[in-house]
């Protein structure tokens, strides 16, 4: 994947605008803590993640699937998952959608 400078700047601005205590920030921190196997394609990860967007109630299963991609559950992954504080997957994702709607870029 080749990103140009504007795309990188746009993504960085998006990340900077996210409040650190938000569900969105917690989900992204989880994503950054995970690692994938060399033979797991970006397309596969995108497919798995899009499925989460379509079925937010599957968040607990998605996190386990993502963590298990490299067949190694790390302390960092478990900590990031714990920081998410998921008690109700639908509520977590509904709050996340509200946070996204309220971002001003």
PDB file of N, CA and C in Angstrom:
ATOM      1  N   UNK A   1       0.848  -1.170   0.000  1.00  0.00           N
ATOM      2  CA  UNK A   1       0.000   0.000   0.000  1.00  0.00           C
ATOM      3  C   UNK A   1       0.896   1.236   0.000  1.00  0.00           C
ATOM      4  N   UNK A   2       0.610   2.144  -0.890  1.00  0.00           N
ATOM      5  CA  UNK A   2       1.379   3.377  -0.970  1.00  0.00           C
ATOM      6  C   UNK A   2       0.485   4.535  -0.534  1.00  0.00           C
ATOM      7  N   UNK A   3       0.922   5.234   0.494  1.00  0.00           N
ATOM      8  CA  UNK A   3       0.184   6.394   0.972  1.00  0.00           C
ATOM      9  C   UNK A   3       0.926   7.660   0.576  1.00  0.00           C
ATOM     10  N   UNK A   4       0.175   8.655   0.152  1.00  0.00           N
ATOM     11  CA  UNK A   4       0.813   9.921  -0.142  1.00  0.00           C
ATOM     12  C   UNK A   4       0.848  10.783   1.120  1.00  0.00           C
ATOM     13  N   UNK A   5       1.528  11.903   1.047  1.00  0.00           N
ATOM     14  CA  UNK A   5       1.703  12.769   2.210  1.00  0.00           C
ATOM     15  C   UNK A   5       0.371  13.302   2.730  1.00  0.00           C
ATOM     16  N   UNK A   6      -0.537  13.643   1.818  1.00  0.00           N
ATOM     17  CA  UNK A   6      -1.829  14.174   2.254  1.00  0.00           C
ATOM     18  C   UNK A   6      -2.623  13.118   3.019  1.00  0.00           C
ATOM     19  N   UNK A   7      -2.621  11.887   2.528  1.00  0.00           N
ATOM     20  CA  UNK A   7      -3.344  10.809   3.207  1.00  0.00           C
ATOM     21  C   UNK A   7      -2.759  10.570   4.591  1.00  0.00           C
ATOM     22  N   UNK A   8      -1.442  10.577   4.686  1.00  0.00           N
ATOM     23  CA  UNK A   8      -0.796  10.416   5.981  1.00  0.00           C
ATOM     24  C   UNK A   8      -1.177  11.567   6.909  1.00  0.00           C
ATOM     25  N   UNK A   9      -1.117  12.802   6.411  1.00  0.00           N
ATOM     26  CA  UNK A   9      -1.480  13.970   7.220  1.00  0.00           C
ATOM     27  C   UNK A   9      -2.938  13.894   7.670  1.00  0.00           C
ATOM     28  N   UNK A  10      -3.808  13.466   6.790  1.00  0.00           N
ATOM     29  CA  UNK A  10      -5.232  13.335   7.102  1.00  0.00           C
ATOM     30  C   UNK A  10      -5.440  12.309   8.215  1.00  0.00           C
ATOM     31  N   UNK A  11      -4.770  11.177   8.115  1.00  0.00           N
ATOM     32  CA  UNK A  11      -4.898  10.143   9.147  1.00  0.00           C
ATOM     33  C   UNK A  11      -4.297  10.600  10.470  1.00  0.00           C
ATOM     34  N   UNK A  12      -3.177  11.297  10.410  1.00  0.00           N
ATOM     35  CA  UNK A  12      -2.570  11.806  11.640  1.00  0.00           C
ATOM     36  C   UNK A  12      -3.492  12.829  12.306  1.00  0.00           C
ATOM     37  N   UNK A  13      -4.080  13.720  11.522  1.00  0.00           N
ATOM     38  CA  UNK A  13      -5.003  14.722  12.078  1.00  0.00           C
ATOM     39  C   UNK A  13      -6.202  14.043  12.723  1.00  0.00           C
ATOM     40  N   UNK A  14      -6.701  13.008  12.110  1.00  0.00           N
ATOM     41  CA  UNK A  14      -7.809  12.232  12.675  1.00  0.00           C
ATOM     42  C   UNK A  14      -7.410  11.660  14.032  1.00  0.00           C
ATOM     43  N   UNK A  15      -6.249  11.025  14.099  1.00  0.00           N
ATOM     44  CA  UNK A  15      -5.793  10.414  15.347  1.00  0.00           C
ATOM     45  C   UNK A  15      -5.571  11.456  16.436  1.00  0.00           C
ATOM     46  N   UNK A  16      -5.002  12.591  16.077  1.00  0.00           N
ATOM     47  CA  UNK A  16      -4.737  13.648  17.050  1.00  0.00           C
ATOM     48  C   UNK A  16      -6.036  14.209  17.623  1.00  0.00           C
ATOM     49  N   UNK A  17      -7.090  14.214  16.838  1.00  0.00           N
ATOM     50  CA  UNK A  17      -8.357  14.807  17.287  1.00  0.00           C
ATOM     51  C   UNK A  17      -9.181  13.888  18.188  1.00  0.00           C
ATOM     52  N   UNK A  18      -8.743  12.672  18.390  1.00  0.00           N
ATOM     53  CA  UNK A  18      -9.497  11.709  19.205  1.00  0.00           C
ATOM     54  C   UNK A  18      -9.166  11.912  20.680  1.00  0.00           C
ATOM     55  N   UNK A  19     -10.183  12.153  21.518  1.00  0.00           N
ATOM     56  CA  UNK A  19      -9.933  12.281  22.959  1.00  0.00           C
ATOM     57  C   UNK A  19      -9.369  10.972  23.521  1.00  0.00           C
ATOM     58  N   UNK A  20      -8.290  11.037  24.307  1.00  0.00           N
ATOM     59  CA  UNK A  20      -7.615   9.823  24.782  1.00  0.00           C
ATOM     60  C   UNK A  20      -8.486   8.912  25.648  1.00  0.00           C
ATOM     61  N   UNK A  21      -9.490   9.449  26.309  1.00  0.00           N
ATOM     62  CA  UNK A  21     -10.321   8.630  27.185  1.00  0.00           C
ATOM     63  C   UNK A  21     -11.537   8.028  26.462  1.00  0.00           C
ATOM     64  N   UNK A  22     -11.666   8.294  25.185  1.00  0.00           N
ATOM     65  CA  UNK A  22     -12.835   7.835  24.422  1.00  0.00           C
ATOM     66  C   UNK A  22     -12.756   6.347  24.088  1.00  0.00           C
ATOM     67  N   UNK A  23     -13.923   5.780  23.799  1.00  0.00           N
ATOM     68  CA  UNK A  23     -13.966   4.387  23.358  1.00  0.00           C
ATOM     69  C   UNK A  23     -13.186   4.206  22.060  1.00  0.00           C
ATOM     70  N   UNK A  24     -13.258   5.194  21.194  1.00  0.00           N
ATOM     71  CA  UNK A  24     -12.523   5.129  19.933  1.00  0.00           C
ATOM     72  C   UNK A  24     -11.022   5.039  20.195  1.00  0.00           C
ATOM     73  N   UNK A  25     -10.515   5.850  21.109  1.00  0.00           N
ATOM     74  CA  UNK A  25      -9.092   5.812  21.444  1.00  0.00           C
ATOM     75  C   UNK A  25      -8.718   4.461  22.037  1.00  0.00           C
ATOM     76  N   UNK A  26      -9.574   3.915  22.867  1.00  0.00           N
ATOM     77  CA  UNK A  26      -9.304   2.613  23.488  1.00  0.00           C
ATOM     78  C   UNK A  26      -9.271   1.506  22.435  1.00  0.00           C
ATOM     79  N   UNK A  27     -10.199   1.567  21.478  1.00  0.00           N
ATOM     80  CA  UNK A  27     -10.221   0.567  20.414  1.00  0.00           C
ATOM     81  C   UNK A  27      -8.974   0.680  19.539  1.00  0.00           C
ATOM     82  N   UNK A  28      -8.587   1.903  19.214  1.00  0.00           N
ATOM     83  CA  UNK A  28      -7.393   2.093  18.390  1.00  0.00           C
ATOM     84  C   UNK A  28      -6.132   1.671  19.138  1.00  0.00           C
ATOM     85  N   UNK A  29      -6.073   1.919  20.440  1.00  0.00           N
ATOM     86  CA  UNK A  29      -4.931   1.468  21.236  1.00  0.00           C
ATOM     87  C   UNK A  29      -4.851  -0.054  21.220  1.00  0.00           C
ATOM     88  N   UNK A  30      -6.014  -0.705  21.293  1.00  0.00           N
ATOM     89  CA  UNK A  30      -6.034  -2.163  21.188  1.00  0.00           C
ATOM     90  C   UNK A  30      -5.482  -2.594  19.831  1.00  0.00           C
ATOM     91  N   UNK A  31      -5.948  -1.948  18.773  1.00  0.00           N
ATOM     92  CA  UNK A  31      -5.481  -2.303  17.428  1.00  0.00           C
ATOM     93  C   UNK A  31      -3.969  -2.138  17.312  1.00  0.00           C
ATOM     94  N   UNK A  32      -3.433  -1.075  17.890  1.00  0.00           N
ATOM     95  CA  UNK A  32      -1.991  -0.838  17.818  1.00  0.00           C
ATOM     96  C   UNK A  32      -1.194  -1.850  18.632  1.00  0.00           C
ATOM     97  N   UNK A  33      -1.823  -2.445  19.628  1.00  0.00           N
ATOM     98  CA  UNK A  33      -1.109  -3.412  20.461  1.00  0.00           C
ATOM     99  C   UNK A  33      -1.044  -4.800  19.831  1.00  0.00           C
ATOM    100  N   UNK A  34      -1.867  -5.049  18.831  1.00  0.00           N
ATOM    101  CA  UNK A  34      -1.926  -6.382  18.235  1.00  0.00           C
ATOM    102  C   UNK A  34      -0.916  -6.535  17.109  1.00  0.00           C
ATOM    103  N   UNK A  35      -0.586  -7.766  16.861  1.00  0.00           N
ATOM    104  CA  UNK A  35       0.324  -8.093  15.769  1.00  0.00           C
ATOM    105  C   UNK A  35      -0.315  -9.209  14.949  1.00  0.00           C
ATOM    106  N   UNK A  36      -0.034  -9.222  13.678  1.00  0.00           N
ATOM    107  CA  UNK A  36      -0.604 -10.258  12.829  1.00  0.00           C
ATOM    108  C   UNK A  36       0.507 -11.145  12.282  1.00  0.00           C
ATOM    109  N   UNK A  37       0.116 -12.317  11.886  1.00  0.00           N
ATOM    110  CA  UNK A  37       1.076 -13.236  11.278  1.00  0.00           C
ATOM    111  C   UNK A  37       1.478 -12.709   9.915  1.00  0.00           C
ATOM    112  N   UNK A  38       2.658 -13.085   9.508  1.00  0.00           N
ATOM    113  CA  UNK A  38       3.159 -12.636   8.210  1.00  0.00           C
ATOM    114  C   UNK A  38       2.259 -13.077   7.062  1.00  0.00           C
ATOM    115  N   UNK A  39       1.610 -14.214   7.217  1.00  0.00           N
ATOM    116  CA  UNK A  39       0.767 -14.697   6.117  1.00  0.00           C
ATOM    117  C   UNK A  39      -0.684 -14.220   6.228  1.00  0.00           C
ATOM    118  N   UNK A  40      -0.988 -13.342   7.179  1.00  0.00           N
ATOM    119  CA  UNK A  40      -2.317 -12.748   7.266  1.00  0.00           C
ATOM    120  C   UNK A  40      -2.283 -11.440   6.481  1.00  0.00           C
ATOM    121  N   UNK A  41      -3.067 -11.360   5.453  1.00  0.00           N
ATOM    122  CA  UNK A  41      -3.041 -10.188   4.580  1.00  0.00           C
ATOM    123  C   UNK A  41      -3.821  -9.031   5.182  1.00  0.00           C
ATOM    124  N   UNK A  42      -3.487  -7.834   4.729  1.00  0.00           N
ATOM    125  CA  UNK A  42      -4.250  -6.647   5.113  1.00  0.00           C
ATOM    126  C   UNK A  42      -5.693  -6.772   4.677  1.00  0.00           C
ATOM    127  N   UNK A  43      -5.905  -7.445   3.564  1.00  0.00           N
ATOM    128  CA  UNK A  43      -7.261  -7.654   3.076  1.00  0.00           C
ATOM    129  C   UNK A  43      -8.061  -8.501   4.058  1.00  0.00           C
ATOM    130  N   UNK A  44      -7.442  -9.519   4.620  1.00  0.00           N
ATOM    131  CA  UNK A  44      -8.105 -10.376   5.605  1.00  0.00           C
ATOM    132  C   UNK A  44      -8.470  -9.573   6.855  1.00  0.00           C
ATOM    133  N   UNK A  45      -7.538  -8.745   7.336  1.00  0.00           N
ATOM    134  CA  UNK A  45      -7.793  -7.917   8.519  1.00  0.00           C
ATOM    135  C   UNK A  45      -8.912  -6.915   8.219  1.00  0.00           C
ATOM    136  N   UNK A  46      -8.887  -6.324   7.039  1.00  0.00           N
ATOM    137  CA  UNK A  46      -9.943  -5.386   6.647  1.00  0.00           C
ATOM    138  C   UNK A  46     -11.291  -6.088   6.617  1.00  0.00           C
ATOM    139  N   UNK A  47     -11.323  -7.282   6.074  1.00  0.00           N
ATOM    140  CA  UNK A  47     -12.549  -8.074   6.013  1.00  0.00           C
ATOM    141  C   UNK A  47     -13.080  -8.364   7.425  1.00  0.00           C
ATOM    142  N   UNK A  48     -12.190  -8.782   8.310  1.00  0.00           N
ATOM    143  CA  UNK A  48     -12.593  -9.077   9.687  1.00  0.00           C
ATOM    144  C   UNK A  48     -13.116  -7.818  10.384  1.00  0.00           C
ATOM    145  N   UNK A  49     -12.453  -6.699  10.141  1.00  0.00           N
ATOM    146  CA  UNK A  49     -12.830  -5.454  10.793  1.00  0.00           C
ATOM    147  C   UNK A  49     -14.130  -4.906  10.229  1.00  0.00           C
ATOM    148  N   UNK A  50     -14.316  -5.027   8.933  1.00  0.00           N
ATOM    149  CA  UNK A  50     -15.577  -4.578   8.336  1.00  0.00           C
ATOM    150  C   UNK A  50     -16.748  -5.391   8.893  1.00  0.00           C
ATOM    151  N   UNK A  51     -16.524  -6.671   9.104  1.00  0.00           N
ATOM    152  CA  UNK A  51     -17.571  -7.516   9.688  1.00  0.00           C
ATOM    153  C   UNK A  51     -17.955  -7.001  11.080  1.00  0.00           C
ATOM    154  N   UNK A  52     -16.966  -6.522  11.837  1.00  0.00           N
ATOM    155  CA  UNK A  52     -17.261  -5.926  13.143  1.00  0.00           C
ATOM    156  C   UNK A  52     -18.136  -4.691  12.979  1.00  0.00           C
ATOM    157  N   UNK A  53     -17.837  -3.858  11.995  1.00  0.00           N
ATOM    158  CA  UNK A  53     -18.641  -2.652  11.778  1.00  0.00           C
ATOM    159  C   UNK A  53     -20.090  -3.004  11.454  1.00  0.00           C
ATOM    160  N   UNK A  54     -20.274  -4.102  10.753  1.00  0.00           N
ATOM    161  CA  UNK A  54     -21.623  -4.551  10.393  1.00  0.00           C
ATOM    162  C   UNK A  54     -22.329  -5.242  11.565  1.00  0.00           C
ATOM    163  N   UNK A  55     -21.563  -5.855  12.471  1.00  0.00           N
ATOM    164  CA  UNK A  55     -22.124  -6.599  13.603  1.00  0.00           C
ATOM    165  C   UNK A  55     -21.386  -6.219  14.889  1.00  0.00           C
ATOM    166  N   UNK A  56     -21.650  -5.013  15.421  1.00  0.00           N
ATOM    167  CA  UNK A  56     -20.901  -4.535  16.577  1.00  0.00           C
ATOM    168  C   UNK A  56     -21.037  -5.416  17.818  1.00  0.00           C
ATOM    169  N   UNK A  57     -22.087  -6.206  17.902  1.00  0.00           N
ATOM    170  CA  UNK A  57     -22.257  -7.078  19.064  1.00  0.00           C
ATOM    171  C   UNK A  57     -21.187  -8.172  19.100  1.00  0.00           C
ATOM    172  N   UNK A  58     -20.476  -8.363  17.988  1.00  0.00           N
ATOM    173  CA  UNK A  58     -19.422  -9.374  17.921  1.00  0.00           C
ATOM    174  C   UNK A  58     -18.067  -8.848  18.387  1.00  0.00           C
ATOM    175  N   UNK A  59     -18.048  -7.667  19.003  1.00  0.00           N
ATOM    176  CA  UNK A  59     -16.798  -7.066  19.442  1.00  0.00           C
ATOM    177  C   UNK A  59     -15.955  -7.996  20.308  1.00  0.00           C
ATOM    178  N   UNK A  60     -16.520  -8.680  21.308  1.00  0.00           N
ATOM    179  CA  UNK A  60     -15.682  -9.578  22.112  1.00  0.00           C
ATOM    180  C   UNK A  60     -15.035 -10.704  21.288  1.00  0.00           C
ATOM    181  N   UNK A  61     -15.772 -11.237  20.328  1.00  0.00           N
ATOM    182  CA  UNK A  61     -15.231 -12.305  19.481  1.00  0.00           C
ATOM    183  C   UNK A  61     -14.179 -11.745  18.527  1.00  0.00           C
ATOM    184  N   UNK A  62     -14.437 -10.549  18.014  1.00  0.00           N
ATOM    185  CA  UNK A  62     -13.496  -9.904  17.100  1.00  0.00           C
ATOM    186  C   UNK A  62     -12.161  -9.657  17.796  1.00  0.00           C
ATOM    187  N   UNK A  63     -12.201  -9.142  19.023  1.00  0.00           N
ATOM    188  CA  UNK A  63     -10.953  -8.873  19.736  1.00  0.00           C
ATOM    189  C   UNK A  63     -10.143 -10.151  19.908  1.00  0.00           C
ATOM    190  N   UNK A  64     -10.814 -11.242  20.238  1.00  0.00           N
ATOM    191  CA  UNK A  64     -10.103 -12.517  20.399  1.00  0.00           C
ATOM    192  C   UNK A  64      -9.531 -13.000  19.070  1.00  0.00           C
ATOM    193  N   UNK A  65     -10.298 -12.851  17.997  1.00  0.00           N
ATOM    194  CA  UNK A  65      -9.811 -13.253  16.670  1.00  0.00           C
ATOM    195  C   UNK A  65      -8.595 -12.433  16.252  1.00  0.00           C
ATOM    196  N   UNK A  66      -8.652 -11.133  16.493  1.00  0.00           N
ATOM    197  CA  UNK A  66      -7.539 -10.258  16.118  1.00  0.00           C
ATOM    198  C   UNK A  66      -6.304 -10.588  16.953  1.00  0.00           C
ATOM    199  N   UNK A  67      -6.492 -10.768  18.256  1.00  0.00           N
ATOM    200  CA  UNK A  67      -5.364 -11.100  19.122  1.00  0.00           C
ATOM    201  C   UNK A  67      -4.737 -12.428  18.722  1.00  0.00           C
ATOM    202  N   UNK A  68      -5.549 -13.354  18.265  1.00  0.00           N
ATOM    203  CA  UNK A  68      -5.065 -14.686  17.940  1.00  0.00           C
ATOM    204  C   UNK A  68      -4.459 -14.826  16.566  1.00  0.00           C
ATOM    205  N   UNK A  69      -4.446 -13.770  15.779  1.00  0.00           N
ATOM    206  CA  UNK A  69      -3.913 -13.866  14.419  1.00  0.00           C
ATOM    207  C   UNK A  69      -2.460 -14.304  14.379  1.00  0.00           C
ATOM    208  N   UNK A  70      -1.678 -13.899  15.378  1.00  0.00           N
ATOM    209  CA  UNK A  70      -0.266 -14.283  15.374  1.00  0.00           C
ATOM    210  C   UNK A  70       0.011 -15.494  16.263  1.00  0.00           C
ATOM    211  N   UNK A  71      -1.047 -16.088  16.791  1.00  0.00           N
ATOM    212  CA  UNK A  71      -0.960 -17.262  17.666  1.00  0.00           C
ATOM    213  C   UNK A  71      -0.180 -16.965  18.954  1.00  0.00           C
ATOM    214  N   UNK A  72      -0.128 -15.676  19.343  1.00  0.00           N
ATOM    215  CA  UNK A  72       0.605 -15.283  20.545  1.00  0.00           C
ATOM    216  C   UNK A  72      -0.177 -14.166  21.227  1.00  0.00           C
ATOM    217  N   UNK A  73      -0.785 -14.491  22.367  1.00  0.00           N
ATOM    218  CA  UNK A  73      -1.542 -13.500  23.131  1.00  0.00           C
ATOM    219  C   UNK A  73      -0.577 -12.791  24.074  1.00  0.00           C
ATOM    220  N   UNK A  74      -0.260 -11.524  23.789  1.00  0.00           N
ATOM    221  CA  UNK A  74       0.749 -10.802  24.560  1.00  0.00           C
ATOM    222  C   UNK A  74       0.122 -10.053  25.733  1.00  0.00           C
ATOM    223  N   UNK A  75       0.962  -9.706  26.675  1.00  0.00           N
ATOM    224  CA  UNK A  75       0.533  -8.905  27.822  1.00  0.00           C
ATOM    225  C   UNK A  75      -0.029  -7.573  27.354  1.00  0.00           C
ATOM    226  N   UNK A  76       0.612  -6.965  26.368  1.00  0.00           N
ATOM    227  CA  UNK A  76       0.164  -5.672  25.850  1.00  0.00           C
ATOM    228  C   UNK A  76      -1.242  -5.764  25.272  1.00  0.00           C
ATOM    229  N   UNK A  77      -1.511  -6.855  24.562  1.00  0.00           N
ATOM    230  CA  UNK A  77      -2.849  -7.043  23.997  1.00  0.00           C
ATOM    231  C   UNK A  77      -3.887  -7.181  25.103  1.00  0.00           C
ATOM    232  N   UNK A  78      -3.582  -8.007  26.109  1.00  0.00           N
ATOM    233  CA  UNK A  78      -4.523  -8.201  27.216  1.00  0.00           C
ATOM    234  C   UNK A  78      -4.768  -6.900  27.967  1.00  0.00           C
ATOM    235  N   UNK A  79      -3.705  -6.116  28.178  1.00  0.00           N
ATOM    236  CA  UNK A  79      -3.855  -4.837  28.871  1.00  0.00           C
ATOM    237  C   UNK A  79      -4.726  -3.875  28.074  1.00  0.00           C
ATOM    238  N   UNK A  80      -4.480  -3.785  26.775  1.00  0.00           N
ATOM    239  CA  UNK A  80      -5.274  -2.903  25.920  1.00  0.00           C
ATOM    240  C   UNK A  80      -6.730  -3.353  25.891  1.00  0.00           C
ATOM    241  N   UNK A  81      -6.946  -4.654  25.854  1.00  0.00           N
ATOM    242  CA  UNK A  81      -8.308  -5.176  25.879  1.00  0.00           C
ATOM    243  C   UNK A  81      -8.986  -4.823  27.201  1.00  0.00           C
ATOM    244  N   UNK A  82      -8.261  -4.979  28.304  1.00  0.00           N
ATOM    245  CA  UNK A  82      -8.814  -4.638  29.609  1.00  0.00           C
ATOM    246  C   UNK A  82      -9.141  -3.159  29.728  1.00  0.00           C
ATOM    247  N   UNK A  83      -8.305  -2.300  29.132  1.00  0.00           N
ATOM    248  CA  UNK A  83      -8.540  -0.856  29.159  1.00  0.00           C
ATOM    249  C   UNK A  83      -9.822  -0.474  28.434  1.00  0.00           C
ATOM    250  N   UNK A  84     -10.245  -1.307  27.502  1.00  0.00           N
ATOM    251  CA  UNK A  84     -11.478  -1.016  26.775  1.00  0.00           C
ATOM    252  C   UNK A  84     -12.678  -1.091  27.706  1.00  0.00           C
ATOM    253  N   UNK A  85     -12.620  -1.913  28.731  1.00  0.00           N
ATOM    254  CA  UNK A  85     -13.701  -1.990  29.712  1.00  0.00           C
ATOM    255  C   UNK A  85     -15.041  -2.381  29.111  1.00  0.00           C
ATOM    256  N   UNK A  86     -15.040  -3.317  28.217  1.00  0.00           N
ATOM    257  CA  UNK A  86     -16.267  -3.711  27.526  1.00  0.00           C
ATOM    258  C   UNK A  86     -17.164  -4.508  28.475  1.00  0.00           C
ATOM    259  N   UNK A  87     -18.310  -3.941  28.780  1.00  0.00           N
ATOM    260  CA  UNK A  87     -19.321  -4.661  29.560  1.00  0.00           C
ATOM    261  C   UNK A  87     -20.508  -5.019  28.664  1.00  0.00           C
ATOM    262  N   UNK A  88     -20.762  -4.143  27.708  1.00  0.00           N
ATOM    263  CA  UNK A  88     -21.839  -4.331  26.748  1.00  0.00           C
ATOM    264  C   UNK A  88     -21.298  -3.904  25.385  1.00  0.00           C
ATOM    265  N   UNK A  89     -21.090  -4.868  24.503  1.00  0.00           N
ATOM    266  CA  UNK A  89     -20.461  -4.583  23.204  1.00  0.00           C
ATOM    267  C   UNK A  89     -21.264  -3.574  22.390  1.00  0.00           C
ATOM    268  N   UNK A  90     -22.577  -3.725  22.373  1.00  0.00           N
ATOM    269  CA  UNK A  90     -23.403  -2.790  21.600  1.00  0.00           C
ATOM    270  C   UNK A  90     -23.285  -1.373  22.150  1.00  0.00           C
ATOM    271  N   UNK A  91     -23.314  -1.233  23.459  1.00  0.00           N
ATOM    272  CA  UNK A  91     -23.197   0.093  24.065  1.00  0.00           C
ATOM    273  C   UNK A  91     -21.819   0.696  23.782  1.00  0.00           C
ATOM    274  N   UNK A  92     -20.784  -0.121  23.898  1.00  0.00           N
ATOM    275  CA  UNK A  92     -19.427   0.347  23.608  1.00  0.00           C
ATOM    276  C   UNK A  92     -19.360   0.895  22.185  1.00  0.00           C
ATOM    277  N   UNK A  93     -19.865   0.144  21.236  1.00  0.00           N
ATOM    278  CA  UNK A  93     -19.803   0.562  19.837  1.00  0.00           C
ATOM    279  C   UNK A  93     -20.737   1.736  19.557  1.00  0.00           C
ATOM    280  N   UNK A  94     -21.905   1.791  20.200  1.00  0.00           N
ATOM    281  CA  UNK A  94     -22.800   2.940  20.019  1.00  0.00           C
ATOM    282  C   UNK A  94     -22.132   4.218  20.496  1.00  0.00           C
ATOM    283  N   UNK A  95     -21.455   4.139  21.631  1.00  0.00           N
ATOM    284  CA  UNK A  95     -20.710   5.299  22.134  1.00  0.00           C
ATOM    285  C   UNK A  95     -19.606   5.675  21.160  1.00  0.00           C
ATOM    286  N   UNK A  96     -18.933   4.682  20.619  1.00  0.00           N
ATOM    287  CA  UNK A  96     -17.877   4.922  19.642  1.00  0.00           C
ATOM    288  C   UNK A  96     -18.431   5.659  18.426  1.00  0.00           C
ATOM    289  N   UNK A  97     -19.586   5.245  17.917  1.00  0.00           N
ATOM    290  CA  UNK A  97     -20.188   5.918  16.752  1.00  0.00           C
ATOM    291  C   UNK A  97     -20.517   7.361  17.092  1.00  0.00           C
ATOM    292  N   UNK A  98     -21.034   7.600  18.307  1.00  0.00           N
ATOM    293  CA  UNK A  98     -21.336   8.977  18.733  1.00  0.00           C
ATOM    294  C   UNK A  98     -20.054   9.817  18.778  1.00  0.00           C
ATOM    295  N   UNK A  99     -18.992   9.221  19.283  1.00  0.00           N
ATOM    296  CA  UNK A  99     -17.710   9.918  19.331  1.00  0.00           C
ATOM    297  C   UNK A  99     -17.230  10.288  17.927  1.00  0.00           C
ATOM    298  N   UNK A 100     -17.383   9.381  17.004  1.00  0.00           N
ATOM    299  CA  UNK A 100     -16.971   9.651  15.620  1.00  0.00           C
ATOM    300  C   UNK A 100     -17.790  10.796  15.025  1.00  0.00           C
ATOM    301  N   UNK A 101     -19.090  10.795  15.295  1.00  0.00           N
ATOM    302  CA  UNK A 101     -19.953  11.844  14.767  1.00  0.00           C
ATOM    303  C   UNK A 101     -19.587  13.209  15.343  1.00  0.00           C
ATOM    304  N   UNK A 102     -19.081  13.237  16.558  1.00  0.00           N
ATOM    305  CA  UNK A 102     -18.771  14.502  17.226  1.00  0.00           C
ATOM    306  C   UNK A 102     -17.355  14.999  16.967  1.00  0.00           C
ATOM    307  N   UNK A 103     -16.539  14.220  16.273  1.00  0.00           N
ATOM    308  CA  UNK A 103     -15.188  14.689  15.946  1.00  0.00           C
ATOM    309  C   UNK A 103     -15.274  15.839  14.949  1.00  0.00           C
ATOM    310  N   UNK A 104     -14.468  16.845  15.178  1.00  0.00           N
ATOM    311  CA  UNK A 104     -14.430  17.944  14.207  1.00  0.00           C
ATOM    312  C   UNK A 104     -13.023  18.025  13.615  1.00  0.00           C
ATOM    313  N   UNK A 105     -12.976  17.784  12.334  1.00  0.00           N
ATOM    314  CA  UNK A 105     -11.688  17.832  11.619  1.00  0.00           C
ATOM    315  C   UNK A 105     -11.694  19.006  10.655  1.00  0.00           C
TER     316      UNK A 105
END
